[in-house]
mmCIF file of C-alpha atoms in Angstrom:
data_model
loop_
_atom_site.group_PDB
_atom_site.id
_atom_site.type_symbol
_atom_site.label_atom_id
_atom_site.label_comp_id
_atom_site.label_asym_id
_atom_site.label_seq_id
_atom_site.Cartn_x
_atom_site.Cartn_y
_atom_site.Cartn_z
ATOM 1 C CA UNK A 1 15.312 67.877 2.108
ATOM 2 C CA UNK A 2 14.575 65.366 -0.363
ATOM 3 C CA UNK A 3 11.610 63.552 -1.064
ATOM 4 C CA UNK A 4 11.304 59.817 -1.876
ATOM 5 C CA UNK A 5 8.996 57.178 -2.900
ATOM 6 C CA UNK A 6 5.911 55.206 -1.081
ATOM 7 C CA UNK A 7 5.367 51.994 -3.341
ATOM 8 C CA UNK A 8 1.967 52.275 -5.192
ATOM 9 C CA UNK A 9 -0.811 50.755 -3.350
ATOM 10 C CA UNK A 10 -3.251 48.653 -5.169
ATOM 11 C CA UNK A 11 -6.949 48.472 -3.378
ATOM 12 C CA UNK A 12 -10.753 48.057 -4.773
ATOM 13 C CA UNK A 13 -12.270 50.487 -6.749
ATOM 14 C CA UNK A 14 -14.385 50.852 -3.766
ATOM 15 C CA UNK A 15 -11.869 51.803 -1.420
ATOM 16 C CA UNK A 16 -10.512 54.406 -3.101
ATOM 17 C CA UNK A 17 -13.714 55.646 -3.975
ATOM 18 C CA UNK A 18 -14.637 55.181 0.252
ATOM 19 C CA UNK A 19 -10.959 57.667 0.134
ATOM 20 C CA UNK A 20 -11.490 59.877 -1.833
ATOM 21 C CA UNK A 21 -15.086 60.828 -0.355
ATOM 22 C CA UNK A 22 -14.018 62.186 2.498
ATOM 23 C CA UNK A 23 -11.067 64.457 1.434
ATOM 24 C CA UNK A 24 -11.347 67.255 2.892
ATOM 25 C CA UNK A 25 -11.467 71.164 0.406
ATOM 26 C CA UNK A 26 -8.059 70.827 -1.268
ATOM 27 C CA UNK A 27 -6.615 67.796 -0.270
ATOM 28 C CA UNK A 28 -5.101 65.201 -2.567
ATOM 29 C CA UNK A 29 -5.434 61.523 -2.787
ATOM 30 C CA UNK A 30 -1.833 61.227 -2.255
ATOM 31 C CA UNK A 31 -1.868 63.448 0.663
ATOM 32 C CA UNK A 32 -4.653 61.417 2.637
ATOM 33 C CA UNK A 33 -2.144 58.631 1.828
ATOM 34 C CA UNK A 34 0.771 60.413 3.017
ATOM 35 C CA UNK A 35 -0.636 61.705 6.297
ATOM 36 C CA UNK A 36 -2.393 58.308 6.493
ATOM 37 C CA UNK A 37 1.408 56.005 6.067
ATOM 38 C CA UNK A 38 2.845 58.890 8.751
ATOM 39 C CA UNK A 39 0.229 58.231 11.894
ATOM 40 C CA UNK A 40 0.717 54.973 11.405
ATOM 41 C CA UNK A 41 4.208 54.986 11.698
ATOM 42 C CA UNK A 42 4.447 57.199 14.187
ATOM 43 C CA UNK A 43 1.197 55.599 16.216
ATOM 44 C CA UNK A 44 3.549 51.491 15.402
ATOM 45 C CA UNK A 45 7.138 53.737 17.176
ATOM 46 C CA UNK A 46 4.447 54.935 19.291
ATOM 47 C CA UNK A 47 3.316 51.223 20.694
ATOM 48 C CA UNK A 48 6.942 50.385 20.508
ATOM 49 C CA UNK A 49 8.077 52.384 23.324
ATOM 50 C CA UNK A 50 5.492 51.674 25.200
ATOM 51 C CA UNK A 51 6.615 47.866 24.787
ATOM 52 C CA UNK A 52 10.208 48.715 25.472
ATOM 53 C CA UNK A 53 9.130 51.116 28.968
ATOM 54 C CA UNK A 54 7.188 48.230 29.817
ATOM 55 C CA UNK A 55 9.789 45.223 29.726
ATOM 56 C CA UNK A 56 12.407 47.918 31.287
ATOM 57 C CA UNK A 57 9.966 48.272 33.998
ATOM 58 C CA UNK A 58 9.804 44.349 34.697
ATOM 59 C CA UNK A 59 13.652 43.553 34.340
ATOM 60 C CA UNK A 60 13.906 46.939 36.806
ATOM 61 C CA UNK A 61 11.477 45.470 39.048
ATOM 62 C CA UNK A 62 13.070 41.664 39.146
ATOM 63 C CA UNK A 63 16.051 43.419 39.494
ATOM 64 C CA UNK A 64 15.258 44.979 42.616
ATOM 65 C CA UNK A 65 12.249 41.929 43.954
ATOM 66 C CA UNK A 66 10.539 45.973 44.337
ATOM 67 C CA UNK A 67 7.029 45.286 42.887
ATOM 68 C CA UNK A 68 3.389 47.742 42.647
ATOM 69 C CA UNK A 69 0.012 46.391 42.671
ATOM 70 C CA UNK A 70 -2.757 47.370 40.520
ATOM 71 C CA UNK A 71 -4.042 49.205 42.688
ATOM 72 C CA UNK A 72 -0.940 51.142 43.621
ATOM 73 C CA UNK A 73 -0.708 52.189 39.895
ATOM 74 C CA UNK A 74 -3.836 53.121 39.553
ATOM 75 C CA UNK A 75 -4.411 55.902 43.405
ATOM 76 C CA UNK A 76 -0.852 57.062 41.607
ATOM 77 C CA UNK A 77 -2.198 57.589 38.363
ATOM 78 C CA UNK A 78 -6.038 59.382 39.983
ATOM 79 C CA UNK A 79 -3.624 61.267 41.106
ATOM 80 C CA UNK A 80 -0.980 62.276 39.604
ATOM 81 C CA UNK A 81 -4.525 63.257 37.367
ATOM 82 C CA UNK A 82 -6.174 65.056 39.192
ATOM 83 C CA UNK A 83 -3.218 67.297 39.823
ATOM 84 C CA UNK A 84 -3.353 68.468 36.325
ATOM 85 C CA UNK A 85 -7.328 68.873 35.746
ATOM 86 C CA UNK A 86 -6.887 70.987 38.969
ATOM 87 C CA UNK A 87 -3.636 72.945 37.321
ATOM 88 C CA UNK A 88 -5.856 73.061 33.245
ATOM 89 C CA UNK A 89 -8.217 74.488 35.736
ATOM 90 C CA UNK A 90 -6.358 77.313 37.659
ATOM 91 C CA UNK A 91 -4.757 78.069 34.232
ATOM 92 C CA UNK A 92 -8.470 78.161 32.690
ATOM 93 C CA UNK A 93 -9.373 80.498 35.608
ATOM 94 C CA UNK A 94 -6.309 82.479 34.884
ATOM 95 C CA UNK A 95 -6.821 83.288 31.858
ATOM 96 C CA UNK A 96 -10.515 84.107 32.398
ATOM 97 C CA UNK A 97 -9.558 86.893 35.096
ATOM 98 C CA UNK A 98 -7.137 88.315 32.580
ATOM 99 C CA UNK A 99 -9.751 88.976 29.476
ATOM 100 C CA UNK A 100 -11.845 90.296 32.394
#
């Protein structure tokens, strides 16, 4: 895969020192900056997708005239969370039984 270069980033000496002080063993300043840029881009993409889903949902609600209260939405999320926790617990229990 071809690589590309990001523009140089000018920062205060104290910022560079702060970053260098938290580098992991074997990690370079360049890899740190690259990782930070990729993670920031991924966060922004996730935010944009979230907003797009919200706008789509709003448009669908306006079209259908069917809206849900915050209480209904929270109840549905709580139910899904409880089911996911139960499934995770069951998976942990099965894994533990297999080790014994």
